[in-house]
PDB file of C-alpha atoms and ligand atoms in Angstrom:
ATOM      1  CA  MET A 179      83.905  89.390 100.319  1.00 44.00           C
ATOM      2  CA  SER A 180      85.278  86.630 102.585  1.00 56.00           C
ATOM      3  CA  SER A 181      87.822  88.848 104.335  1.00 88.00           C
ATOM      4  CA  THR A 182      85.415  89.845 107.134  1.00 97.00           C
ATOM      5  CA  ILE A 183      84.967  93.243 105.562  1.00 98.00           C
ATOM      6  CA  ILE A 184      81.453  93.593 104.186  1.00 98.00           C
ATOM      7  CA  VAL A 185      81.176  95.926 101.210  1.00 97.00           C
ATOM      8  CA  ASN A 186      77.756  97.428 100.441  1.00 97.00           C
ATOM      9  CA  ARG A 187      77.312  99.698  97.443  1.00 96.00           C
ATOM     10  CA  GLN A 188      74.303 101.831  96.687  1.00 95.00           C
ATOM     11  CA  ASN A 189      73.569 105.200  95.090  1.00 95.00           C
ATOM     12  CA  GLY A 190      77.128 106.573  95.120  1.00 96.00           C
ATOM     13  CA  ILE A 191      77.825 105.276  98.644  1.00 98.00           C
ATOM     14  CA  VAL A 192      80.153 102.393  99.557  1.00 98.00           C
ATOM     15  CA  GLU A 193      79.890 101.034 103.082  1.00 98.00           C
ATOM     16  CA  LEU A 194      82.977  99.241 104.418  1.00 98.00           C
ATOM     17  CA  CYS A 195      81.784  97.309 107.453  1.00 98.00           C
ATOM     18  CA  PHE A 196      84.203  95.635 109.900  1.00 98.00           C
ATOM     19  CA  ASP A 197      82.595  92.248 110.452  1.00 98.00           C
ATOM     20  CA  ARG A 198      84.504  90.192 112.982  1.00 98.00           C
ATOM     21  CA  PRO A 199      82.369  90.791 116.054  1.00 98.00           C
ATOM     22  CA  ASP A 200      83.716  87.840 118.093  1.00 97.00           C
ATOM     23  CA  LYS A 201      87.125  89.606 118.078  1.00 98.00           C
ATOM     24  CA  LYS A 202      85.637  93.085 118.483  1.00 98.00           C
ATOM     25  CA  ASN A 203      86.346  93.627 114.773  1.00 98.00           C
ATOM     26  CA  ALA A 204      90.145  93.579 115.299  1.00 98.00           C
ATOM     27  CA  LEU A 205      91.724  94.163 111.901  1.00 98.00           C
ATOM     28  CA  THR A 206      93.792  91.429 110.259  1.00 97.00           C
ATOM     29  CA  THR A 207      96.139  91.650 107.278  1.00 97.00           C
ATOM     30  CA  THR A 208      93.387  90.198 105.088  1.00 97.00           C
ATOM     31  CA  MET A 209      90.954  92.871 106.239  1.00 98.00           C
ATOM     32  CA  TYR A 210      93.479  95.629 105.533  1.00 98.00           C
ATOM     33  CA  GLU A 211      94.092  94.114 102.112  1.00 97.00           C
ATOM     34  CA  ALA A 212      90.365  94.087 101.329  1.00 98.00           C
ATOM     35  CA  MET A 213      89.963  97.699 102.448  1.00 98.00           C
ATOM     36  CA  ALA A 214      93.073  98.899 100.592  1.00 98.00           C
ATOM     37  CA  ASP A 215      91.784  97.239  97.404  1.00 98.00           C
ATOM     38  CA  ALA A 216      88.280  98.648  97.889  1.00 98.00           C
ATOM     39  CA  LEU A 217      89.557 102.191  98.491  1.00 98.00           C
ATOM     40  CA  THR A 218      91.878 101.953  95.476  1.00 98.00           C
ATOM     41  CA  ASP A 219      88.953 100.867  93.275  1.00 97.00           C
ATOM     42  CA  ILE A 220      86.787 103.642  94.694  1.00 97.00           C
ATOM     43  CA  ALA A 221      89.486 106.244  93.950  1.00 96.00           C
ATOM     44  CA  GLY A 222      89.223 105.289  90.283  1.00 95.00           C
ATOM     45  CA  ASP A 223      85.426 105.290  90.231  1.00 96.00           C
ATOM     46  CA  PRO A 224      83.914 108.770  89.996  1.00 90.00           C
ATOM     47  CA  SER A 225      80.434 107.386  90.654  1.00 94.00           C
ATOM     48  CA  VAL A 226      81.381 106.814  94.318  1.00 97.00           C
ATOM     49  CA  ARG A 227      81.016 109.993  96.373  1.00 97.00           C
ATOM     50  CA  VAL A 228      80.870 108.696  99.924  1.00 98.00           C
ATOM     51  CA  VAL A 229      82.595 105.908 101.854  1.00 98.00           C
ATOM     52  CA  LEU A 230      80.940 104.900 105.119  1.00 98.00           C
ATOM     53  CA  PHE A 231      82.964 103.020 107.771  1.00 98.00           C
ATOM     54  CA  THR A 232      80.912 100.951 110.217  1.00 98.00           C
ATOM     55  CA  GLY A 233      81.431  97.998 112.559  1.00 98.00           C
ATOM     56  CA  ASN A 234      79.158  95.055 113.274  1.00 98.00           C
ATOM     57  CA  GLY A 235      78.147  93.631 116.640  1.00 97.00           C
ATOM     58  CA  GLY A 236      78.416  96.715 118.836  1.00 97.00           C
ATOM     59  CA  SER A 237      82.109  97.452 118.185  1.00 98.00           C
ATOM     60  CA  PHE A 238      83.756  99.792 115.719  1.00 98.00           C
ATOM     61  CA  THR A 239      87.132  98.032 115.873  1.00 98.00           C
ATOM     62  CA  ALA A 240      89.588  96.887 118.553  1.00 98.00           C
ATOM     63  CA  GLY A 241      92.356  98.063 116.203  1.00 98.00           C
ATOM     64  CA  ASN A 242      95.169  95.986 114.836  1.00 97.00           C
ATOM     65  CA  ASP A 243      94.801  92.279 115.473  1.00 97.00           C
ATOM     66  CA  LEU A 244      97.619  91.735 117.950  1.00 96.00           C
ATOM     67  CA  LYS A 245      97.999  88.021 117.144  1.00 96.00           C
ATOM     68  CA  ASP A 246      98.284  88.789 113.457  1.00 95.00           C
ATOM     69  CA  PHE A 247     100.765  91.609 114.126  1.00 91.00           C
ATOM     70  CA  LEU A 248     102.929  89.250 116.211  1.00 92.00           C
ATOM     71  CA  ALA A 249     102.783  86.510 113.583  1.00 93.00           C
ATOM     72  CA  ASN A 250     102.973  88.679 110.435  1.00 91.00           C
ATOM     73  CA  PRO A 251     104.468  92.078 111.273  1.00 92.00           C
ATOM     74  CA  PRO A 252     104.097  94.415 108.286  1.00 92.00           C
ATOM     75  CA  SER A 253     107.628  94.349 106.925  1.00 86.00           C
ATOM     76  CA  SER A 254     107.483  96.661 103.920  1.00 90.00           C
ATOM     77  CA  PRO A 255     105.801  99.903 102.881  1.00 88.00           C
ATOM     78  CA  ASP A 256     103.598  97.785 100.615  1.00 93.00           C
ATOM     79  CA  ALA A 257     102.188  95.797 103.544  1.00 95.00           C
ATOM     80  CA  PRO A 258      98.365  95.903 103.474  1.00 97.00           C
ATOM     81  CA  VAL A 259      98.074  98.091 106.585  1.00 96.00           C
ATOM     82  CA  PHE A 260     100.259 100.793 105.028  1.00 95.00           C
ATOM     83  CA  ARG A 261      98.517 100.479 101.647  1.00 97.00           C
ATOM     84  CA  PHE A 262      95.217 100.939 103.463  1.00 98.00           C
ATOM     85  CA  LEU A 263      96.467 104.024 105.310  1.00 97.00           C
ATOM     86  CA  ARG A 264      97.754 105.650 102.118  1.00 95.00           C
ATOM     87  CA  ALA A 265      94.498 104.894 100.285  1.00 97.00           C
ATOM     88  CA  LEU A 266      92.534 106.283 103.235  1.00 97.00           C
ATOM     89  CA  ALA A 267      94.544 109.500 103.472  1.00 95.00           C
ATOM     90  CA  SER A 268      94.371 110.127  99.738  1.00 94.00           C
ATOM     91  CA  SER A 269      90.782 109.023  99.145  1.00 97.00           C
ATOM     92  CA  PRO A 270      88.923 111.474  96.913  1.00 96.00           C
ATOM     93  CA  ALA A 271      85.567 110.311  98.319  1.00 98.00           C
ATOM     94  CA  VAL A 272      83.924 111.934 101.322  1.00 98.00           C
ATOM     95  CA  LEU A 273      84.674 109.662 104.285  1.00 98.00           C
ATOM     96  CA  VAL A 274      82.032 109.171 106.978  1.00 98.00           C
ATOM     97  CA  ALA A 275      82.327 106.932 110.046  1.00 99.00           C
ATOM     98  CA  ALA A 276      79.673 105.630 112.415  1.00 99.00           C
ATOM     99  CA  VAL A 277      81.344 104.544 115.653  1.00 98.00           C
ATOM    100  CA  SER A 278      79.833 102.531 118.463  1.00 98.00           C
ATOM    101  CA  GLY A 279      81.628 100.525 121.148  1.00 98.00           C
ATOM    102  CA  PRO A 280      85.414 100.243 121.153  1.00 98.00           C
ATOM    103  CA  ALA A 281      87.414 102.266 118.637  1.00 99.00           C
ATOM    104  CA  VAL A 282      90.963 101.326 119.610  1.00 98.00           C
ATOM    105  CA  GLY A 283      94.209 102.435 117.940  1.00 98.00           C
ATOM    106  CA  ILE A 284      93.542 102.627 114.238  1.00 98.00           C
ATOM    107  CA  GLY A 285      89.820 102.622 115.138  1.00 98.00           C
ATOM    108  CA  THR A 286      90.436 106.128 116.445  1.00 98.00           C
ATOM    109  CA  THR A 287      93.282 107.259 114.177  1.00 98.00           C
ATOM    110  CA  LEU A 288      91.360 106.459 110.991  1.00 98.00           C
ATOM    111  CA  LEU A 289      88.726 108.952 112.162  1.00 98.00           C
ATOM    112  CA  LEU A 290      91.290 111.729 111.777  1.00 98.00           C
ATOM    113  CA  HIS A 291      91.068 111.082 108.022  1.00 97.00           C
ATOM    114  CA  CYS A 292      87.277 111.088 107.960  1.00 98.00           C
ATOM    115  CA  ASP A 293      85.285 114.137 106.976  1.00 98.00           C
ATOM    116  CA  LEU A 294      82.285 113.474 109.232  1.00 98.00           C
ATOM    117  CA  VAL A 295      82.070 111.184 112.248  1.00 98.00           C
ATOM    118  CA  LEU A 296      78.935 110.085 114.090  1.00 99.00           C
ATOM    119  CA  ALA A 297      79.256 108.360 117.459  1.00 98.00           C
ATOM    120  CA  GLY A 298      76.835 106.138 119.320  1.00 98.00           C
ATOM    121  CA  GLU A 299      76.571 106.723 123.061  1.00 98.00           C
ATOM    122  CA  SER A 300      78.592 103.539 123.676  1.00 98.00           C
ATOM    123  CA  ALA A 301      81.589 104.718 121.630  1.00 98.00           C
ATOM    124  CA  ARG A 302      84.852 104.406 123.520  1.00 98.00           C
ATOM    125  CA  PHE A 303      88.002 105.690 121.863  1.00 98.00           C
ATOM    126  CA  SER A 304      91.630 104.961 122.788  1.00 98.00           C
ATOM    127  CA  LEU A 305      95.162 105.354 121.517  1.00 98.00           C
ATOM    128  CA  PRO A 306      97.093 102.720 123.513  1.00 98.00           C
ATOM    129  CA  PHE A 307     100.228 102.720 121.343  1.00 97.00           C
ATOM    130  CA  VAL A 308     102.739 103.547 124.111  1.00 97.00           C
ATOM    131  CA  ASN A 309     101.076 101.040 126.463  1.00 97.00           C
ATOM    132  CA  LEU A 310     101.755  98.424 123.779  1.00 97.00           C
ATOM    133  CA  GLY A 311     105.367  99.481 123.269  1.00 96.00           C
ATOM    134  CA  LEU A 312     104.394 100.962 119.899  1.00 96.00           C
ATOM    135  CA  VAL A 313     104.153 104.423 118.337  1.00 96.00           C
ATOM    136  CA  PRO A 314     101.190 106.176 116.677  1.00 96.00           C
ATOM    137  CA  GLU A 315     100.282 105.522 113.045  1.00 95.00           C
ATOM    138  CA  ALA A 316      98.066 106.993 110.318  1.00 96.00           C
ATOM    139  CA  ALA A 317      99.845 110.369 110.710  1.00 96.00           C
ATOM    140  CA  SER A 318      97.938 110.701 113.976  1.00 97.00           C
ATOM    141  CA  SER A 319     101.051 112.147 115.643  1.00 96.00           C
ATOM    142  CA  LEU A 320     100.599 115.088 113.267  1.00 95.00           C
ATOM    143  CA  LEU A 321      96.820 115.262 112.898  1.00 96.00           C
ATOM    144  CA  LEU A 322      95.740 114.835 116.528  1.00 97.00           C
ATOM    145  CA  PRO A 323      97.810 117.729 117.987  1.00 97.00           C
ATOM    146  CA  ARG A 324      96.605 119.819 115.046  1.00 95.00           C
ATOM    147  CA  LEU A 325      92.999 119.027 115.932  1.00 97.00           C
ATOM    148  CA  ILE A 326      93.089 119.273 119.719  1.00 98.00           C
ATOM    149  CA  GLY A 327      96.404 120.903 120.686  1.00 97.00           C
ATOM    150  CA  HIS A 328      99.662 119.406 121.920  1.00 97.00           C
ATOM    151  CA  GLN A 329      98.861 118.919 125.601  1.00 97.00           C
ATOM    152  CA  ARG A 330      95.541 117.197 125.031  1.00 98.00           C
ATOM    153  CA  ALA A 331      97.062 115.015 122.280  1.00 98.00           C
ATOM    154  CA  ALA A 332      99.952 114.145 124.619  1.00 98.00           C
ATOM    155  CA  GLN A 333      97.466 113.167 127.324  1.00 98.00           C
ATOM    156  CA  LEU A 334      95.633 110.815 124.965  1.00 98.00           C
ATOM    157  CA  MET A 335      98.723 109.395 123.265  1.00 98.00           C
ATOM    158  CA  LEU A 336     101.173 109.092 126.158  1.00 98.00           C
ATOM    159  CA  LEU A 337      98.711 107.757 128.723  1.00 98.00           C
ATOM    160  CA  GLY A 338      96.526 105.808 126.269  1.00 98.00           C
ATOM    161  CA  GLU A 339      93.478 106.076 128.513  1.00 97.00           C
ATOM    162  CA  PRO A 340      90.074 105.542 126.859  1.00 98.00           C
ATOM    163  CA  PHE A 341      87.708 108.481 126.356  1.00 98.00           C
ATOM    164  CA  ASP A 342      83.994 108.515 125.683  1.00 98.00           C
ATOM    165  CA  ALA A 343      81.763 109.996 122.979  1.00 98.00           C
ATOM    166  CA  GLN A 344      81.148 113.181 124.974  1.00 98.00           C
ATOM    167  CA  ALA A 345      84.900 113.818 125.288  1.00 98.00           C
ATOM    168  CA  ALA A 346      85.376 113.051 121.576  1.00 98.00           C
ATOM    169  CA  LEU A 347      82.653 115.579 120.748  1.00 98.00           C
ATOM    170  CA  GLY A 348      84.460 118.159 122.885  1.00 98.00           C
ATOM    171  CA  TYR A 349      87.732 117.431 121.046  1.00 98.00           C
ATOM    172  CA  GLY A 350      86.015 117.922 117.684  1.00 98.00           C
ATOM    173  CA  LEU A 351      86.815 114.335 116.728  1.00 98.00           C
ATOM    174  CA  VAL A 352      83.124 113.548 116.240  1.00 98.00           C
ATOM    175  CA  ASN A 353      80.331 115.701 114.830  1.00 98.00           C
ATOM    176  CA  LYS A 354      77.359 114.282 116.696  1.00 98.00           C
ATOM    177  CA  ILE A 355      76.377 111.736 119.341  1.00 98.00           C
ATOM    178  CA  LEU A 356      73.294 109.565 118.845  1.00 98.00           C
ATOM    179  CA  PRO A 357      71.642 106.732 120.723  1.00 98.00           C
ATOM    180  CA  ASP A 358      73.281 103.501 119.498  1.00 98.00           C
ATOM    181  CA  SER A 359      69.939 102.307 118.138  1.00 98.00           C
ATOM    182  CA  ALA A 360      69.702 105.365 115.844  1.00 98.00           C
ATOM    183  CA  LEU A 361      73.338 105.370 114.642  1.00 98.00           C
ATOM    184  CA  ALA A 362      73.134 103.219 111.502  1.00 98.00           C
ATOM    185  CA  ALA A 363      70.052 104.986 110.122  1.00 98.00           C
ATOM    186  CA  ALA A 364      71.560 108.409 110.852  1.00 98.00           C
ATOM    187  CA  ALA A 365      74.837 107.445 109.141  1.00 98.00           C
ATOM    188  CA  TRP A 366      73.045 106.239 105.993  1.00 98.00           C
ATOM    189  CA  GLU A 367      70.875 109.350 105.985  1.00 98.00           C
ATOM    190  CA  LEU A 368      73.968 111.559 106.248  1.00 98.00           C
ATOM    191  CA  ALA A 369      75.773 109.583 103.526  1.00 98.00           C
ATOM    192  CA  GLY A 370      72.685 109.870 101.301  1.00 97.00           C
ATOM    193  CA  LYS A 371      72.501 113.624 101.850  1.00 97.00           C
ATOM    194  CA  LEU A 372      76.169 113.981 100.852  1.00 97.00           C
ATOM    195  CA  ALA A 373      75.826 111.680  97.831  1.00 96.00           C
ATOM    196  CA  ALA A 374      72.925 113.779  96.526  1.00 95.00           C
ATOM    197  CA  LYS A 375      75.014 116.997  96.446  1.00 93.00           C
ATOM    198  CA  ALA A 376      76.544 118.420  93.268  1.00 93.00           C
ATOM    199  CA  PRO A 377      79.264 115.765  92.825  1.00 91.00           C
ATOM    200  CA  ALA A 378      82.124 117.862  91.442  1.00 90.00           C
ATOM    201  CA  ALA A 379      81.591 120.605  94.032  1.00 92.00           C
ATOM    202  CA  LEU A 380      81.401 118.032  96.826  1.00 94.00           C
ATOM    203  CA  LEU A 381      84.593 116.208  95.885  1.00 93.00           C
ATOM    204  CA  LEU A 382      86.541 119.401  95.090  1.00 90.00           C
ATOM    205  CA  THR A 383      85.543 120.854  98.463  1.00 91.00           C
ATOM    206  CA  LYS A 384      86.678 117.717 100.249  1.00 93.00           C
ATOM    207  CA  LYS A 385      90.004 117.908  98.386  1.00 91.00           C
ATOM    208  CA  LEU A 386      90.443 121.576  99.342  1.00 88.00           C
ATOM    209  CA  LEU A 387      89.700 120.798 102.982  1.00 89.00           C
ATOM    210  CA  LYS A 388      92.449 118.132 102.947  1.00 88.00           C
ATOM    211  CA  SER A 389      95.205 120.355 101.583  1.00 79.00           C
ATOM    212  CA  GLU A 390      97.731 119.150 104.179  1.00 75.00           C
ATOM    213  CA  SER A 391      98.089 115.824 102.358  1.00 72.00           C
ATOM    214  CA  ILE A 392     101.799 116.182 101.537  1.00 73.00           C
ATOM    215  CA  SER A 393     102.946 116.413 105.146  1.00 87.00           C
ATOM    216  CA  VAL A 394     100.522 113.652 106.088  1.00 86.00           C
ATOM    217  CA  ALA A 395     102.161 111.286 103.595  1.00 86.00           C
ATOM    218  CA  ASP A 396     105.637 112.169 104.937  1.00 88.00           C
ATOM    219  CA  ARG A 397     104.528 111.647 108.525  1.00 89.00           C
ATOM    220  CA  MET A 398     103.055 108.241 107.675  1.00 89.00           C
ATOM    221  CA  ILE A 399     106.457 107.170 106.323  1.00 89.00           C
ATOM    222  CA  GLU A 400     108.253 108.304 109.509  1.00 89.00           C
ATOM    223  CA  GLU A 401     105.683 106.655 111.770  1.00 90.00           C
ATOM    224  CA  ALA A 402     105.755 103.424 109.752  1.00 91.00           C
ATOM    225  CA  ARG A 403     109.551 103.213 110.175  1.00 90.00           C
ATOM    226  CA  ASP A 404     109.286 103.534 113.990  1.00 90.00           C
ATOM    227  CA  PHE A 405     106.152 101.369 114.177  1.00 92.00           C
ATOM    228  CA  ARG A 406     107.845  98.502 112.297  1.00 91.00           C
ATOM    229  CA  ALA A 407     110.916  98.769 114.542  1.00 90.00           C
ATOM    230  CA  GLN A 408     108.726  98.695 117.679  1.00 91.00           C
ATOM    231  CA  LEU A 409     106.789  95.678 116.388  1.00 92.00           C
ATOM    232  CA  ASP A 410     110.120  93.817 116.510  1.00 91.00           C
ATOM    233  CA  SER A 411     110.844  95.002 120.049  1.00 91.00           C
ATOM    234  CA  SER A 412     110.634  93.126 123.327  1.00 93.00           C
ATOM    235  CA  GLU A 413     108.333  95.943 124.518  1.00 93.00           C
ATOM    236  CA  PHE A 414     105.576  95.065 122.023  1.00 94.00           C
ATOM    237  CA  ARG A 415     106.086  91.323 122.513  1.00 93.00           C
ATOM    238  CA  GLU A 416     105.629  91.759 126.279  1.00 94.00           C
ATOM    239  CA  ALA A 417     102.538  94.013 125.840  1.00 95.00           C
ATOM    240  CA  ALA A 418     100.798  91.669 123.413  1.00 95.00           C
ATOM    241  CA  THR A 419     101.675  88.553 125.428  1.00 95.00           C
ATOM    242  CA  ALA A 420     100.354  90.267 128.583  1.00 96.00           C
ATOM    243  CA  PHE A 421      97.062  91.110 126.797  1.00 95.00           C
ATOM    244  CA  PHE A 422      96.426  87.481 125.865  1.00 96.00           C
ATOM    245  CA  GLU A 423      97.591  86.260 129.309  1.00 96.00           C
ATOM    246  CA  LYS A 424      95.173  88.813 130.858  1.00 96.00           C
ATOM    247  CA  ARG A 425      97.850  90.405 133.080  1.00 96.00           C
ATOM    248  CA  PRO A 426      99.465  93.867 133.211  1.00 95.00           C
ATOM    249  CA  PRO A 427     102.595  94.163 131.062  1.00 94.00           C
ATOM    250  CA  ASP A 428     105.969  94.325 132.821  1.00 93.00           C
ATOM    251  CA  PHE A 429     108.328  96.800 131.162  1.00 90.00           C
ATOM    252  CA  SER A 430     110.890  96.703 133.992  1.00 87.00           C
ATOM    253  CA  GLY A 431     113.274  94.635 131.891  1.00 79.00           C
ATOM    254  CA  LYS A 432     113.767  92.186 134.776  1.00 70.00           C
ATOM    255  CA  PRO A 433     113.885  88.492 133.860  1.00 61.00           C
ATOM    256  CA  LYS A 434     110.358  87.042 134.266  1.00 57.00           C
ATOM    257  CA  ASP A 435     111.375  84.453 136.926  1.00 51.00           C
ATOM    258  CA  CYS A 436     112.816  87.104 139.342  1.00 38.00           C
TER     259      CYS A 436
HETATM  260  N1  LIG B 951      93.715  91.684 118.602  1.00 81.10           N
HETATM  261  C1  LIG B 951      93.411  90.386 118.720  1.00 81.10           C
HETATM  262  N2  LIG B 951      92.382  89.929 119.430  1.00 81.10           N
HETATM  263  C2  LIG B 951      91.615  90.832 120.049  1.00 81.10           C
HETATM  264  C3  LIG B 951      91.874  92.211 119.978  1.00 81.10           C
HETATM  265  C4  LIG B 951      92.973  92.631 119.213  1.00 81.10           C
HETATM  266  N3  LIG B 951      93.266  93.916 119.049  1.00 81.10           N
HETATM  267  N4  LIG B 951      90.943  92.870 120.703  1.00 81.10           N
HETATM  268  C5  LIG B 951      90.123  91.938 121.211  1.00 81.10           C
HETATM  269  N5  LIG B 951      90.524  90.708 120.808  1.00 81.10           N
HETATM  270  C6  LIG B 951      89.894  89.422 121.134  1.00 81.10           C
HETATM  271  C7  LIG B 951      90.162  89.010 122.574  1.00 81.10           C
HETATM  272  O1  LIG B 951      91.404  88.344 122.679  1.00 81.10           O
HETATM  273  C8  LIG B 951      88.956  88.123 122.834  1.00 81.10           C
HETATM  274  O2  LIG B 951      89.188  86.885 122.198  1.00 81.10           O
HETATM  275  P1  LIG B 951      88.745  85.502 122.951  1.00 81.10           P
HETATM  276  O3  LIG B 951      87.227  85.601 123.025  1.00 81.10           O
HETATM  277  O4  LIG B 951      89.230  84.443 122.017  1.00 81.10           O
HETATM  278  O5  LIG B 951      89.398  85.532 124.302  1.00 81.10           O
HETATM  279  C9  LIG B 951      87.833  88.800 122.044  1.00 81.10           C
HETATM  280  O6  LIG B 951      88.480  89.600 121.043  1.00 81.10           O
HETATM  281  C10 LIG B 951      86.944  89.704 122.883  1.00 81.10           C
HETATM  282  O7  LIG B 951      87.780  90.640 123.531  1.00 81.10           O
HETATM  283  P2  LIG B 951      87.624  91.018 125.092  1.00 81.10           P
HETATM  284  O8  LIG B 951      88.897  91.642 125.547  1.00 81.10           O
HETATM  285  O9  LIG B 951      87.134  89.833 125.855  1.00 81.10           O
HETATM  286  O10 LIG B 951      86.433  92.105 124.992  1.00 81.10           O
HETATM  287  P3  LIG B 951      86.124  93.306 125.994  1.00 81.10           P
HETATM  288  O11 LIG B 951      84.774  93.805 125.609  1.00 81.10           O
HETATM  289  O12 LIG B 951      86.361  92.920 127.410  1.00 81.10           O
HETATM  290  O13 LIG B 951      87.205  94.449 125.628  1.00 81.10           O
HETATM  291  C11 LIG B 951      88.542  95.795 124.146  1.00 81.10           C
HETATM  292  C12 LIG B 951      87.210  95.035 124.349  1.00 81.10           C
HETATM  293  C13 LIG B 951      88.584  96.253 122.694  1.00 81.10           C
HETATM  294  C14 LIG B 951      88.586  97.015 125.087  1.00 81.10           C
HETATM  295  C15 LIG B 951      89.718  94.835 124.494  1.00 81.10           C
HETATM  296  O14 LIG B 951      89.522  93.610 123.797  1.00 81.10           O
HETATM  297  C16 LIG B 951      91.064  95.362 124.122  1.00 81.10           C
HETATM  298  O15 LIG B 951      91.626  96.198 124.819  1.00 81.10           O
HETATM  299  N6  LIG B 951      91.627  94.861 122.996  1.00 81.10           N
HETATM  300  C17 LIG B 951      92.982  95.176 122.589  1.00 81.10           C
HETATM  301  C18 LIG B 951      92.968  96.488 121.839  1.00 81.10           C
HETATM  302  C19 LIG B 951      94.345  96.823 121.335  1.00 81.10           C
HETATM  303  O16 LIG B 951      95.289  96.891 122.088  1.00 81.10           O
HETATM  304  N7  LIG B 951      94.441  97.010 120.001  1.00 81.10           N
HETATM  305  C20 LIG B 951      95.669  97.277 119.325  1.00 81.10           C
HETATM  306  C21 LIG B 951      95.847  98.735 119.040  1.00 81.10           C
HETATM  307  S1  LIG B 951      97.347  99.032 118.121  1.00 81.10           S
END
């Protein structure tokens, strides 16, 4: 696939690998489209039991591609990013992620939809939505407080400060930490173990574990409304411009030449 998502299929496992290492695997519209299509196909293919998310080049993903978001803000519920999120949240397959390096924004929020998460020692998670003048997505405003409690979720989401693999293990966001060099093999071994289980029992159990799916879908709609509005805001424009100009953003509202 030319989208910079590599799709590998074998023995009931589909690996979706973010492959844009020069941009820390930041996710473009085309990449979301490829993943939404792949997850939709997988949902209709009972031979697939496990989806494995990985990133190439020492990064999981730097999250949404900010240039792409500035140029092509997702303007409708059918935009690829929202199609991807719905397909992710409703995927019947067991979702496994292997995270090393940066896992920014959606790189962390997509993990809340995964069933098992392995982290390399270099994994560094962050939820910088407010720092970017944006709001959380992927129903993370619902799922993160549920997982770790309101105050800890508020700390991560309001301050947007990065946290490491050890902290993520403590939060219950990841199952296990491994040396980076052992991560890929461990992830494939885990995926293989899952794919060899009794398939109906495996997929039914995953479905039962995800029984909150109705409120998740509603929350994604609410978040998407606010996220789209914030993408149009001067706050996001300032944050993204500041990132590329390598300076801190200025949210004071003062004219820039003051
Ligand atoms: N969108 C677009 N480009 C991005 C990007 C993103 N989210 N994240 C990184 N890049 C690009 C950088 O602009 C840089 O491109 P260049 O080589 O043409 O200058 C390249 O990827 C490498 O990034 P760099 O910042 O030099 O790497 P780093 O190792 O110092 O830091 C991150 C890695 C992920 C911590 C840092 O790039 C970052 O904070 N990215 C923004 C993350 C973000 O805000 N995502 C949106 C969440 S909604």
